[in-house]
Amino acid sequence: MLDPQLFRSDLNAVKQQLNRRSYDFDTAAYEVLEANRKAIQVKTQDLQNERNKSSKNIGQAKAKGEDIQPLLDQVQYLGDQLKKAETELSGIQQQITAIMEAIPNILDEVVPAGKDEDDNVEISSWGEVPEFTFKAKDHVDLGESKGLDFETAAKITSARFAVLQGPLARLQRAIIQLMLDTHTAEHGYSETYVPFLVNADSLYGTGQLPKFESDLFKASDDPALYLIPTAEVPVTNIVRDVIVDAKQMPLKFVCHTPCFRSEAGAYGRDVRGMIRQHQFEKVELVQIVTAKESEKAHEDLTNHAENILKKLNLPYRKVLLCAGDTGFSSSKTYDLEVWLPGQNKYREISSCSNFKDFQARRMQARWRNPETGKPELVHTINGSGLAAGRTLIAVMENYQDEQGRIHIPEALKLYMGGIELIE
């Protein structure tokens, strides 16, 4: 959520910033609500002061032996008027809050203009795209005889699920272990285990609710619990309603979880294979930092995700998302896109975002600045380090040979129990 003071100090500047996202903010409606809020708030304060004064007069009149009934009646009347004013003020504030909850984050000034992914800007690329002397297969054809089974998954559940068996299941586990070991031993993250079900407050804190409820799987109504769409939600909410000690900053978490998404807005997209699933594995990186550390932490976290791709020798590129493609809560996002020979194009494998204080304001996540002794909002950064299922796809397709076999990357052999080739 954005700082309400931004709207009160320079509404036109906020509107111009939101226009970059093609978000049409109704300033006229907001100004009416804000004017009403100010008027009712002044009225409420005046009634409180008047009631307090009348209550004080009751004591003085009683001491003098005067009739206090008129004063009691006046206090009762003022109390009734105050309740009405407070109810009206609460209603207006709820309307303003509802508007604020639907407003996306302000974009970083370096975010380029654009409407969709076609306008994203490539920042860098790494590795050489493999040139095969044969027609490359995609992961579906490669996995058909090796334990990748969509039909059984559809029988068990429905479409957009997969069953992995044998060496392929072990390969995905090896990928996850490589990520966790690298991020903890080399990048300084603390491995974290969290619940896979979260409450509405947690989803509100990171920005999934109320706007994106259709993308979630709701597990129960009383209490309202949802399957996590990403480990970002439970991990970031570790600091909800917390004032972090300065000595603990920055906080760096790495977490492996399954993720569950309804893909409500992806009908007809990536229906073949494992690219877009309702359930998938992911290793998530989350950093909780101060505002001064925010920009560097975002670059570092992105580099940490890139390091996994380099260890696996997978060609990729880094792109800066344009205004129209940047997520609701994000101020700035890098996507890492890995080369998939079976599709003959780059596909997203990690999205690394700086949310600045947008999530922290919703969560009331703060740290105490030792220089002032006062609490300040933290900045939150997160990204996939990486999506395990898509990394599995990338390994399968980039390490295939003409016989359809899959060679195990050097970095994963330690975790594969002697398996160097999946026949």
Short mmCIF file of C-alpha atoms in Angstrom, two decimals:
data_model
loop_
_atom_site.label_atom_id
_atom_site.label_comp_id
_atom_site.label_asym_id
_atom_site.label_seq_id
_atom_site.Cartn_x
_atom_site.Cartn_y
_atom_site.Cartn_z
CA MET A 1 0.00 0.00 0.00
CA LEU A 2 1.20 3.48 -0.79
CA ASP A 3 1.84 6.18 1.80
CA PRO A 4 -1.40 8.20 2.26
CA GLN A 5 0.74 11.31 2.69
CA LEU A 6 1.72 11.04 -0.98
CA PHE A 7 -1.91 11.55 -1.94
CA ARG A 8 -2.41 14.41 0.49
CA SER A 9 0.76 16.28 -0.45
CA ASP A 10 0.83 15.98 -4.27
CA LEU A 11 -2.14 14.13 -5.74
CA ASN A 12 -1.35 15.07 -9.34
CA ALA A 13 2.19 13.66 -9.06
CA VAL A 14 0.76 10.33 -7.82
CA LYS A 15 -1.73 10.27 -10.69
CA GLN A 16 1.06 10.86 -13.22
CA GLN A 17 3.09 8.02 -11.73
CA LEU A 18 0.10 5.66 -11.84
CA ASN A 19 -0.56 6.67 -15.45
CA ARG A 20 2.75 4.97 -16.30
CA ARG A 21 1.00 1.70 -15.45
CA SER A 22 -2.10 2.75 -17.43
CA TYR A 23 -3.88 2.90 -14.07
CA ASP A 24 -6.53 5.61 -14.26
CA PHE A 25 -6.79 6.99 -10.75
CA ASP A 26 -10.02 8.95 -10.16
CA THR A 27 -8.57 11.96 -8.38
CA ALA A 28 -11.91 13.81 -8.28
CA ALA A 29 -13.62 11.01 -6.35
CA TYR A 30 -10.65 10.73 -4.00
CA GLU A 31 -10.60 14.49 -3.34
CA VAL A 32 -14.30 14.42 -2.39
CA LEU A 33 -13.73 11.59 0.06
CA GLU A 34 -10.62 13.23 1.49
CA ALA A 35 -12.43 16.56 1.96
CA ASN A 36 -15.29 14.76 3.74
CA ARG A 37 -12.78 12.87 5.89
CA LYS A 38 -11.09 16.09 6.99
CA ALA A 39 -14.40 17.79 7.73
CA ILE A 40 -15.77 14.89 9.78
CA GLN A 41 -12.44 14.47 11.57
CA VAL A 42 -12.50 18.15 12.62
CA LYS A 43 -16.12 17.75 13.70
CA THR A 44 -15.23 14.66 15.73
CA GLN A 45 -12.38 16.44 17.48
CA ASP A 46 -14.59 19.45 18.24
CA LEU A 47 -17.28 17.18 19.72
CA GLN A 48 -14.70 15.36 21.83
CA ASN A 49 -13.36 18.65 23.18
CA GLU A 50 -16.85 19.98 23.87
CA ARG A 51 -17.90 16.79 25.65
CA ASN A 52 -14.74 16.80 27.77
CA LYS A 53 -15.40 20.42 28.71
CA SER A 54 -19.01 19.67 29.64
CA SER A 55 -17.94 16.65 31.70
CA LYS A 56 -15.53 18.88 33.60
CA ASN A 57 -18.33 21.39 34.22
CA ILE A 58 -20.44 18.64 35.81
CA GLY A 59 -17.86 18.16 38.53
CA GLN A 60 -17.62 21.88 39.16
CA ALA A 61 -21.43 22.31 39.29
CA LYS A 62 -21.78 19.34 41.64
CA ALA A 63 -19.19 20.89 43.98
CA LYS A 64 -21.22 24.10 44.05
CA GLY A 65 -24.46 22.23 44.71
CA GLU A 66 -25.98 23.31 41.39
CA ASP A 67 -28.46 21.34 39.31
CA ILE A 68 -26.32 19.12 37.03
CA GLN A 69 -29.15 17.52 35.03
CA PRO A 70 -28.90 20.00 32.13
CA LEU A 71 -25.18 19.30 31.95
CA LEU A 72 -25.78 15.54 32.03
CA ASP A 73 -28.27 15.89 29.19
CA GLN A 74 -25.77 17.95 27.21
CA VAL A 75 -23.00 15.36 27.71
CA GLN A 76 -25.40 12.61 26.59
CA TYR A 77 -26.35 14.61 23.49
CA LEU A 78 -22.71 15.34 22.65
CA GLY A 79 -21.87 11.67 23.16
CA ASP A 80 -24.60 10.61 20.72
CA GLN A 81 -23.40 13.15 18.16
CA LEU A 82 -19.81 11.98 18.63
CA LYS A 83 -20.79 8.34 17.99
CA LYS A 84 -22.57 9.37 14.79
CA ALA A 85 -19.55 11.37 13.65
CA GLU A 86 -17.15 8.53 14.47
CA THR A 87 -19.33 6.06 12.55
CA GLU A 88 -19.43 8.40 9.57
CA LEU A 89 -15.67 8.94 9.76
CA SER A 90 -15.07 5.19 9.93
CA GLY A 91 -17.25 4.64 6.85
CA ILE A 92 -15.35 7.27 4.86
CA GLN A 93 -12.03 5.84 5.97
CA GLN A 94 -13.12 2.37 4.84
CA GLN A 95 -13.96 3.75 1.40
CA ILE A 96 -10.54 5.43 1.17
CA THR A 97 -8.82 2.24 2.33
CA ALA A 98 -10.69 0.19 -0.30
CA ILE A 99 -9.44 2.60 -2.97
CA MET A 100 -5.89 2.48 -1.63
CA GLU A 101 -5.86 -1.33 -1.52
CA ALA A 102 -6.54 -1.47 -5.25
CA ILE A 103 -3.76 0.96 -6.21
CA PRO A 104 -0.49 -0.62 -7.43
CA ASN A 105 2.97 0.38 -6.29
CA ILE A 106 4.75 3.43 -7.69
CA LEU A 107 7.28 2.34 -10.29
CA ASP A 108 10.98 2.99 -9.88
CA GLU A 109 12.16 5.80 -12.16
CA VAL A 110 14.36 3.40 -14.17
CA VAL A 111 11.41 1.21 -15.21
CA PRO A 112 10.91 1.68 -18.96
CA ALA A 113 7.60 2.62 -20.53
CA GLY A 114 5.63 -0.14 -22.23
CA LYS A 115 2.41 -2.14 -22.29
CA ASP A 116 3.44 -5.80 -22.08
CA GLU A 117 6.31 -8.29 -22.22
CA ASP A 118 7.18 -7.21 -25.77
CA ASP A 119 8.36 -3.89 -24.33
CA ASN A 120 10.66 -5.37 -21.67
CA VAL A 121 14.32 -4.39 -21.98
CA GLU A 122 17.14 -6.93 -22.13
CA ILE A 123 19.88 -5.94 -19.67
CA SER A 124 22.35 -8.76 -20.22
CA SER A 125 22.73 -12.33 -21.42
CA TRP A 126 24.97 -15.21 -20.37
CA GLY A 127 26.04 -18.50 -21.91
CA GLU A 128 25.86 -19.80 -25.45
CA VAL A 129 22.66 -21.14 -26.91
CA PRO A 130 23.36 -24.80 -27.82
CA GLU A 131 23.44 -25.72 -31.49
CA PHE A 132 22.25 -29.30 -31.97
CA THR A 133 22.93 -31.35 -35.10
CA PHE A 134 19.46 -32.84 -34.63
CA LYS A 135 15.96 -31.51 -34.03
CA ALA A 136 15.69 -30.69 -30.34
CA LYS A 137 12.82 -32.27 -28.43
CA ASP A 138 10.82 -30.47 -25.79
CA HIS A 139 10.59 -31.78 -22.21
CA VAL A 140 7.27 -33.50 -22.87
CA ASP A 141 8.69 -35.74 -25.61
CA LEU A 142 11.94 -36.24 -23.69
CA GLY A 143 10.16 -37.21 -20.51
CA GLU A 144 7.52 -39.48 -22.00
CA SER A 145 9.56 -42.66 -21.49
CA LYS A 146 11.49 -41.45 -18.44
CA GLY A 147 8.86 -40.95 -15.75
CA LEU A 148 7.11 -37.70 -16.71
CA ASP A 149 3.41 -38.59 -16.64
CA PHE A 150 0.56 -36.14 -17.27
CA GLU A 151 -2.19 -38.72 -17.84
CA THR A 152 -1.86 -40.26 -14.38
CA ALA A 153 -1.78 -36.79 -12.82
CA ALA A 154 -4.97 -35.87 -14.68
CA LYS A 155 -6.59 -39.09 -13.44
CA ILE A 156 -5.56 -38.36 -9.85
CA THR A 157 -6.45 -34.66 -9.92
CA SER A 158 -7.04 -32.76 -13.18
CA ALA A 159 -5.17 -31.02 -15.97
CA ARG A 160 -2.09 -28.88 -15.25
CA PHE A 161 -0.57 -31.39 -12.83
CA ALA A 162 2.32 -33.82 -13.36
CA VAL A 163 3.69 -37.02 -11.87
CA LEU A 164 7.47 -37.48 -11.80
CA GLN A 165 9.00 -40.90 -11.20
CA GLY A 166 12.45 -42.44 -11.02
CA PRO A 167 15.51 -40.42 -12.10
CA LEU A 168 13.43 -37.41 -13.15
CA ALA A 169 11.95 -37.10 -9.66
CA ARG A 170 15.47 -37.42 -8.25
CA LEU A 171 16.73 -34.81 -10.74
CA GLN A 172 14.19 -32.28 -9.52
CA ARG A 173 15.18 -33.02 -5.91
CA ALA A 174 18.86 -32.62 -6.85
CA ILE A 175 18.11 -29.22 -8.40
CA ILE A 176 16.36 -28.11 -5.21
CA GLN A 177 19.24 -29.34 -3.04
CA LEU A 178 21.79 -27.50 -5.19
CA MET A 179 19.81 -24.29 -4.82
CA LEU A 180 19.42 -24.58 -1.04
CA ASP A 181 23.07 -25.49 -0.50
CA THR A 182 24.28 -22.65 -2.72
CA HIS A 183 22.07 -19.96 -1.22
CA THR A 184 22.87 -20.93 2.37
CA ALA A 185 26.59 -21.68 2.04
CA GLU A 186 27.59 -19.11 -0.57
CA HIS A 187 25.01 -16.32 -0.41
CA GLY A 188 24.31 -16.11 3.32
CA TYR A 189 20.61 -17.00 3.45
CA SER A 190 18.98 -18.76 6.38
CA GLU A 191 17.06 -21.89 5.34
CA THR A 192 13.46 -21.59 6.46
CA TYR A 193 10.49 -23.95 6.67
CA VAL A 194 6.99 -22.45 6.67
CA PRO A 195 3.33 -23.55 6.54
CA PHE A 196 1.88 -24.19 3.08
CA LEU A 197 -1.47 -22.74 4.23
CA VAL A 198 -1.81 -19.06 5.12
CA ASN A 199 -4.57 -16.81 6.43
CA ALA A 200 -6.09 -13.81 4.71
CA ASP A 201 -3.99 -11.34 6.72
CA SER A 202 -0.81 -12.85 5.29
CA LEU A 203 -2.08 -12.65 1.71
CA TYR A 204 -3.23 -9.08 2.31
CA GLY A 205 0.21 -8.20 3.66
CA THR A 206 2.05 -9.22 0.49
CA GLY A 207 -0.62 -7.85 -1.87
CA GLN A 208 -2.44 -10.96 -3.14
CA LEU A 209 -5.65 -9.97 -1.36
CA PRO A 210 -8.10 -8.52 -2.01
CA LYS A 211 -7.25 -7.93 -5.68
CA PHE A 212 -6.05 -11.39 -6.77
CA GLU A 213 -8.25 -13.81 -4.86
CA SER A 214 -9.29 -15.57 -8.09
CA ASP A 215 -5.67 -16.69 -8.55
CA LEU A 216 -5.67 -18.54 -5.23
CA PHE A 217 -6.86 -21.95 -4.04
CA LYS A 218 -9.01 -21.48 -0.94
CA ALA A 219 -8.77 -24.46 1.41
CA SER A 220 -11.30 -23.52 4.10
CA ASP A 221 -13.73 -20.79 5.12
CA ASP A 222 -13.71 -20.93 8.93
CA PRO A 223 -11.01 -19.97 9.41
CA ALA A 224 -10.26 -18.68 5.91
CA LEU A 225 -7.09 -20.46 4.79
CA TYR A 226 -5.44 -20.52 1.36
CA LEU A 227 -2.77 -22.68 -0.25
CA ILE A 228 0.31 -20.54 -0.81
CA PRO A 229 0.89 -19.23 -4.35
CA THR A 230 4.57 -18.72 -3.47
CA ALA A 231 6.78 -18.95 -0.39
CA GLU A 232 7.06 -15.17 -0.60
CA VAL A 233 3.76 -14.96 1.31
CA PRO A 234 4.54 -16.93 4.50
CA VAL A 235 8.23 -15.98 4.58
CA THR A 236 7.71 -12.22 4.18
CA ASN A 237 4.94 -12.33 6.79
CA ILE A 238 7.45 -13.56 9.37
CA VAL A 239 8.07 -9.85 10.03
CA ARG A 240 4.42 -8.77 9.97
CA ASP A 241 3.61 -6.62 13.03
CA VAL A 242 7.25 -6.86 14.12
CA ILE A 243 9.84 -4.18 14.86
CA VAL A 244 13.13 -5.83 13.87
CA ASP A 245 16.22 -4.99 15.90
CA ALA A 246 18.81 -3.11 13.85
CA LYS A 247 21.44 -5.72 14.75
CA GLN A 248 19.40 -8.39 12.94
CA MET A 249 19.20 -6.46 9.70
CA PRO A 250 19.32 -7.45 6.91
CA LEU A 251 17.24 -10.61 7.19
CA LYS A 252 17.83 -13.15 4.40
CA PHE A 253 15.61 -16.21 4.03
CA VAL A 254 15.67 -19.08 1.55
CA CYS A 255 12.71 -21.44 1.47
CA HIS A 256 11.68 -24.44 -0.60
CA THR A 257 7.93 -25.05 -0.90
CA PRO A 258 5.33 -26.31 -3.30
CA CYS A 259 3.31 -23.47 -4.81
CA PHE A 260 -0.36 -23.57 -5.82
CA ARG A 261 -1.96 -21.28 -8.39
CA SER A 262 -5.32 -21.43 -10.10
CA GLU A 263 -3.89 -19.73 -13.23
CA ALA A 264 -7.29 -18.08 -13.62
CA GLY A 265 -5.94 -15.55 -16.12
CA ALA A 266 -3.92 -18.04 -18.16
CA TYR A 267 -6.69 -19.97 -19.93
CA GLY A 268 -5.32 -21.53 -23.11
CA ARG A 269 -1.70 -20.53 -22.40
CA ASP A 270 1.09 -23.12 -22.08
CA VAL A 271 -1.31 -26.04 -21.98
CA ARG A 272 1.43 -28.44 -23.05
CA GLY A 273 3.82 -29.76 -20.46
CA MET A 274 5.04 -28.40 -17.15
CA ILE A 275 5.53 -24.72 -17.99
CA ARG A 276 2.33 -23.55 -16.30
CA GLN A 277 1.09 -25.86 -13.55
CA HIS A 278 -1.40 -25.60 -10.69
CA GLN A 279 1.24 -27.14 -8.39
CA PHE A 280 4.98 -26.67 -8.75
CA GLU A 281 8.16 -26.54 -6.65
CA LYS A 282 10.11 -23.37 -6.04
CA VAL A 283 13.05 -22.14 -3.98
CA GLU A 284 12.32 -18.60 -2.87
CA LEU A 285 14.72 -15.87 -1.78
CA VAL A 286 13.46 -13.11 0.54
CA GLN A 287 15.39 -10.18 1.97
CA ILE A 288 14.16 -7.72 4.61
CA VAL A 289 16.34 -4.61 4.47
CA THR A 290 16.46 -0.89 5.24
CA ALA A 291 15.58 1.72 2.63
CA LYS A 292 19.28 2.57 2.16
CA GLU A 293 20.13 -1.07 1.40
CA SER A 294 17.13 -1.66 -0.85
CA GLU A 295 18.56 -1.07 -4.31
CA LYS A 296 21.79 -3.00 -3.70
CA ALA A 297 19.89 -5.87 -2.05
CA HIS A 298 17.71 -6.19 -5.16
CA GLU A 299 20.78 -6.40 -7.41
CA ASP A 300 22.46 -8.91 -5.07
CA LEU A 301 19.40 -11.15 -4.83
CA THR A 302 19.08 -11.18 -8.63
CA ASN A 303 22.75 -12.13 -8.92
CA HIS A 304 22.21 -14.97 -6.45
CA ALA A 305 19.45 -16.40 -8.66
CA GLU A 306 21.67 -15.96 -11.74
CA ASN A 307 24.44 -17.90 -10.03
CA ILE A 308 22.32 -21.08 -10.04
CA LEU A 309 21.88 -20.80 -13.81
CA LYS A 310 25.62 -20.32 -14.21
CA LYS A 311 26.39 -23.35 -12.04
CA LEU A 312 24.10 -25.41 -14.29
CA ASN A 313 25.60 -23.80 -17.41
CA LEU A 314 22.16 -22.84 -18.68
CA PRO A 315 22.08 -19.92 -21.14
CA TYR A 316 19.83 -17.11 -19.98
CA ARG A 317 19.11 -13.43 -20.25
CA LYS A 318 18.12 -10.79 -17.72
CA VAL A 319 15.35 -8.36 -18.65
CA LEU A 320 13.99 -5.29 -16.89
CA LEU A 321 10.20 -5.40 -16.95
CA CYS A 322 8.41 -2.44 -18.48
CA ALA A 323 5.69 -0.45 -16.73
CA GLY A 324 2.84 -2.53 -18.13
CA ASP A 325 4.42 -5.86 -17.23
CA THR A 326 5.57 -5.05 -13.69
CA GLY A 327 3.52 -6.75 -10.98
CA PHE A 328 0.99 -5.00 -8.76
CA SER A 329 3.15 -4.81 -5.61
CA SER A 330 6.52 -4.37 -7.30
CA SER A 331 8.41 -1.14 -7.87
CA LYS A 332 11.04 -2.74 -10.10
CA THR A 333 11.40 -6.30 -11.42
CA TYR A 334 14.06 -8.26 -13.24
CA ASP A 335 13.04 -11.45 -15.00
CA LEU A 336 15.60 -14.15 -15.67
CA GLU A 337 14.70 -16.08 -18.81
CA VAL A 338 16.35 -19.42 -19.57
CA TRP A 339 16.84 -20.79 -23.08
CA LEU A 340 14.59 -23.75 -23.91
CA PRO A 341 15.73 -25.54 -27.10
CA GLY A 342 12.41 -27.43 -27.35
CA GLN A 343 10.55 -24.13 -27.69
CA ASN A 344 13.43 -22.32 -29.41
CA LYS A 345 13.03 -19.30 -27.14
CA TYR A 346 13.73 -17.86 -23.72
CA ARG A 347 11.20 -18.48 -20.95
CA GLU A 348 10.93 -16.92 -17.48
CA ILE A 349 12.54 -18.98 -14.72
CA SER A 350 12.83 -16.32 -12.02
CA SER A 351 11.23 -12.99 -11.21
CA CYS A 352 13.19 -10.79 -8.76
CA SER A 353 11.34 -7.76 -7.39
CA ASN A 354 11.91 -4.81 -5.11
CA PHE A 355 8.67 -3.86 -3.36
CA LYS A 356 10.27 -1.03 -1.36
CA ASP A 357 7.90 -0.23 1.55
CA PHE A 358 4.68 -1.22 -0.27
CA GLN A 359 4.29 -4.62 1.43
CA ALA A 360 5.79 -3.40 4.70
CA ARG A 361 3.11 -0.74 5.09
CA ARG A 362 0.38 -3.35 4.66
CA MET A 363 2.13 -5.68 7.13
CA GLN A 364 3.33 -2.97 9.53
CA ALA A 365 6.80 -4.50 9.24
CA ARG A 366 9.40 -2.16 10.70
CA TRP A 367 12.92 -1.89 12.06
CA ARG A 368 14.20 0.45 14.77
CA ASN A 369 16.71 2.97 13.48
CA PRO A 370 19.39 3.33 16.18
CA GLU A 371 20.22 6.86 14.99
CA THR A 372 16.72 8.14 15.76
CA GLY A 373 15.43 5.46 18.10
CA LYS A 374 12.25 5.40 16.02
CA PRO A 375 10.71 2.54 14.00
CA GLU A 376 10.80 2.81 10.20
CA LEU A 377 9.21 0.67 7.52
CA VAL A 378 11.47 -2.03 6.10
CA HIS A 379 11.89 -2.70 2.40
CA THR A 380 11.11 -6.18 1.07
CA ILE A 381 12.82 -7.91 -1.86
CA ASN A 382 12.15 -11.39 -3.17
CA GLY A 383 12.71 -13.64 -6.13
CA SER A 384 12.75 -17.24 -7.28
CA GLY A 385 16.09 -18.81 -6.77
CA LEU A 386 14.87 -20.70 -8.92
CA ALA A 387 11.56 -22.26 -10.00
CA ALA A 388 12.52 -25.93 -9.70
CA GLY A 389 10.10 -27.30 -12.29
CA ARG A 390 11.21 -24.89 -14.99
CA THR A 391 14.85 -25.55 -14.08
CA LEU A 392 14.15 -29.27 -14.55
CA ILE A 393 12.69 -28.49 -17.98
CA ALA A 394 15.74 -26.38 -18.89
CA VAL A 395 18.17 -29.13 -17.83
CA MET A 396 16.24 -31.78 -19.76
CA GLU A 397 16.13 -29.76 -22.95
CA ASN A 398 19.64 -28.23 -22.87
CA TYR A 399 21.38 -31.49 -21.88
CA GLN A 400 19.65 -33.83 -24.36
CA ASP A 401 21.45 -35.80 -27.02
CA GLU A 402 20.40 -37.23 -30.37
CA GLN A 403 19.21 -40.48 -28.75
CA GLY A 404 16.88 -38.53 -26.47
CA ARG A 405 19.02 -39.20 -23.42
CA ILE A 406 19.55 -36.54 -20.74
CA HIS A 407 23.07 -35.90 -19.47
CA ILE A 408 23.39 -34.78 -15.85
CA PRO A 409 25.09 -31.37 -15.38
CA GLU A 410 28.35 -31.48 -13.44
CA ALA A 411 26.91 -29.38 -10.60
CA LEU A 412 24.15 -31.95 -9.98
CA LYS A 413 26.16 -35.18 -10.08
CA LEU A 414 26.92 -34.98 -6.36
CA TYR A 415 23.18 -35.22 -5.65
CA MET A 416 22.31 -37.91 -8.20
CA GLY A 417 23.85 -40.96 -6.47
CA GLY A 418 26.11 -41.88 -9.39
CA ILE A 419 23.51 -41.32 -12.12
CA GLU A 420 25.19 -39.41 -14.98
CA LEU A 421 22.76 -40.19 -17.77
CA ILE A 422 19.00 -40.65 -17.87
CA GLU A 423 18.32 -43.16 -20.65
#
